[in-house]
Tab-separated table of C-alpha atoms in Angstrom:
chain	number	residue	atom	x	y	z
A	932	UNK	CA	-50.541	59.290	-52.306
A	933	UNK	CA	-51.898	59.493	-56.050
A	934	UNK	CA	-50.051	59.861	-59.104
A	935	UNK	CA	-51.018	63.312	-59.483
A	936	UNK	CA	-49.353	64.036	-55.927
A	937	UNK	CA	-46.713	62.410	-56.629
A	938	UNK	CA	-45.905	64.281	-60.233
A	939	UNK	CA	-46.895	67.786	-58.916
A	940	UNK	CA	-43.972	67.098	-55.754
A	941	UNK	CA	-41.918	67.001	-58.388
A	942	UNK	CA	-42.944	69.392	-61.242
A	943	UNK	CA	-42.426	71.813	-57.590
A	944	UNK	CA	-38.954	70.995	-57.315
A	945	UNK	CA	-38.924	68.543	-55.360
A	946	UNK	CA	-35.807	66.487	-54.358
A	947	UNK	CA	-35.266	62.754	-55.131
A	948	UNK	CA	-33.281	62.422	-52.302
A	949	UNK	CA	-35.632	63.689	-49.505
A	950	UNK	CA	-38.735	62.066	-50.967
A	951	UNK	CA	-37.089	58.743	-50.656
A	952	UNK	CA	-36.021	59.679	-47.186
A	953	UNK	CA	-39.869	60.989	-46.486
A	954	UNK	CA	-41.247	57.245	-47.778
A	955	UNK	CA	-38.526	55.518	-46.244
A	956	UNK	CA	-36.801	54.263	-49.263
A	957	UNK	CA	-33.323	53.300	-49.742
A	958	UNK	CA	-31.256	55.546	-51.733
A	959	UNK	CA	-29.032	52.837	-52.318
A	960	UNK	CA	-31.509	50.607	-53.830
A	961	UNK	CA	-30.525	49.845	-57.315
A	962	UNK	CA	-33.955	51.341	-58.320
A	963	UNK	CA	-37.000	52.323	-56.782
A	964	UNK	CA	-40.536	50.996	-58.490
A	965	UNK	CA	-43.712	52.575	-58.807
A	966	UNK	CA	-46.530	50.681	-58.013
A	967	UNK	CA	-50.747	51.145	-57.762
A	968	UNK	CA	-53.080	49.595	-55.876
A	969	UNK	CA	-55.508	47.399	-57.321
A	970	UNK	CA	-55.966	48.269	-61.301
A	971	UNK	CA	-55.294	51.054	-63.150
A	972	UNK	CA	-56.787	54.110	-62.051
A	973	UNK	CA	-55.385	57.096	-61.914
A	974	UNK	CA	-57.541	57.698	-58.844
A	975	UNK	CA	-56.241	54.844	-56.959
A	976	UNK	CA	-53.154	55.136	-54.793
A	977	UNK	CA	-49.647	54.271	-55.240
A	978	UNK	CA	-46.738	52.791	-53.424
A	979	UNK	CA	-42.985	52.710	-53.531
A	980	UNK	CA	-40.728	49.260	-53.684
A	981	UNK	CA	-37.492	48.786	-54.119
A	982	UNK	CA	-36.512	45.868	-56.505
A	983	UNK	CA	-34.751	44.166	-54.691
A	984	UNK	CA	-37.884	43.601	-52.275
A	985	UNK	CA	-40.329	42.758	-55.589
A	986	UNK	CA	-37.489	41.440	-57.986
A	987	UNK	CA	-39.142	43.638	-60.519
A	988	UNK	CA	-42.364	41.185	-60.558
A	989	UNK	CA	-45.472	43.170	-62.384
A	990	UNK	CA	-47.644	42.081	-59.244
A	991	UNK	CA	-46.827	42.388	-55.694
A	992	UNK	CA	-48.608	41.621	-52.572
A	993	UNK	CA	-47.976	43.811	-49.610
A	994	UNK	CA	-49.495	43.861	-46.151
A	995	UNK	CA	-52.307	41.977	-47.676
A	996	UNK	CA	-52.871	44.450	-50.370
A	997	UNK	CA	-52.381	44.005	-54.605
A	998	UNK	CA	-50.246	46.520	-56.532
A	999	UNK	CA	-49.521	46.332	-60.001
A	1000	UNK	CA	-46.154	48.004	-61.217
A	1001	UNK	CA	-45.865	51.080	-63.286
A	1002	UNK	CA	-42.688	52.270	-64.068
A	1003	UNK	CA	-39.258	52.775	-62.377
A	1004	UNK	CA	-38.262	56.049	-60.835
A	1005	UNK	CA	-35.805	56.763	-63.631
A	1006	UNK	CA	-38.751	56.779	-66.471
A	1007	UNK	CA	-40.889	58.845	-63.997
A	1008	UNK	CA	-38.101	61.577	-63.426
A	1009	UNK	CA	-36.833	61.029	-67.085
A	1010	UNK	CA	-40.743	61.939	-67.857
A	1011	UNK	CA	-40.856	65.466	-65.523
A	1012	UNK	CA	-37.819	66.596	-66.862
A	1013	UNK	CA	-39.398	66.247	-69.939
A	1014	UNK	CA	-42.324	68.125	-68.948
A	1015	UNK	CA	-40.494	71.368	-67.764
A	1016	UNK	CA	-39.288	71.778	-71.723
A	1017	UNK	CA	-40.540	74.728	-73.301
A	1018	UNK	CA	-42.883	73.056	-75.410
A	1019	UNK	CA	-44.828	71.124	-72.790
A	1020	UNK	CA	-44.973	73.480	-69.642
A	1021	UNK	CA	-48.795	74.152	-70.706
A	1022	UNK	CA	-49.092	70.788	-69.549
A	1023	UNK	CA	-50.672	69.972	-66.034
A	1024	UNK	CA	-50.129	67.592	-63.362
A	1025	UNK	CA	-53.224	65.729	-64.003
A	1026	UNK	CA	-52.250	65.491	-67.968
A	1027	UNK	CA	-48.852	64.233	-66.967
A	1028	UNK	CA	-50.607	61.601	-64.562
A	1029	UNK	CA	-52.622	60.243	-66.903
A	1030	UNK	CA	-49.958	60.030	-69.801
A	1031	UNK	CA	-47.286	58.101	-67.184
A	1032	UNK	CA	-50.824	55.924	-66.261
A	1033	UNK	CA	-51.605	55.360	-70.160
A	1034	UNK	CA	-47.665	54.084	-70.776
A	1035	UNK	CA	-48.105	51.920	-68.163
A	1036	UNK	CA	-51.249	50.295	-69.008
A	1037	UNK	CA	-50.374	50.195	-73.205
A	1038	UNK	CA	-46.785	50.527	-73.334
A	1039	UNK	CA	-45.054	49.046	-70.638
């Protein structure tokens, strides 16, 4: 999955709770992480973690494979709520992508 997929799931409505069930994530987790593979790209894919499998660390190694983290899930659904206001529904999946990708290559 890319980071467009994953923000146009939810900018559709989708539901927290059965895209952690889909990805096999526990709902219980104290918070799910978003993480990329390899650098940052908003072409690259992405991956799910929850912290108390990383400990929050900004690189991971999983099944032989480098992510670097993004952002929580709060920020991210904190970020498409956002995105549904009036003033920013001219915005599109892509644009929203790339902003959550620029805060988490400048900001974070």
């Amino acid at each position: 999955m890319k980071l467009v997929d994953l923000v146009h799931y939810f900018t559709n409505g989708g539901s927290y709770k059965e895209f952690c069930r889909s990805q096999s994530l526990e709902l219980k987790s104290e918070v799910i992480e978003v993480y990329m593979e390899g650098q940052f790209d908003v072409n690259n894919e992405i991956a799910f973690f929850e912290t108390e499998k990383t400990f929050g660390k900004v690189e991971c190694v999983f099944n032989g494979t480098k992510y670097i983290n993004l952002f929580d899930f709060f920020y991210f659904l904190d970020t498409i709520e956002e995105s549904k206001s009036s003033e920013n529904q001219a915005i599109t999946d892509a644009e929203i992508a790339s902003i959550l990708l620029s805060y988490a290559r400048d900001d974070a």
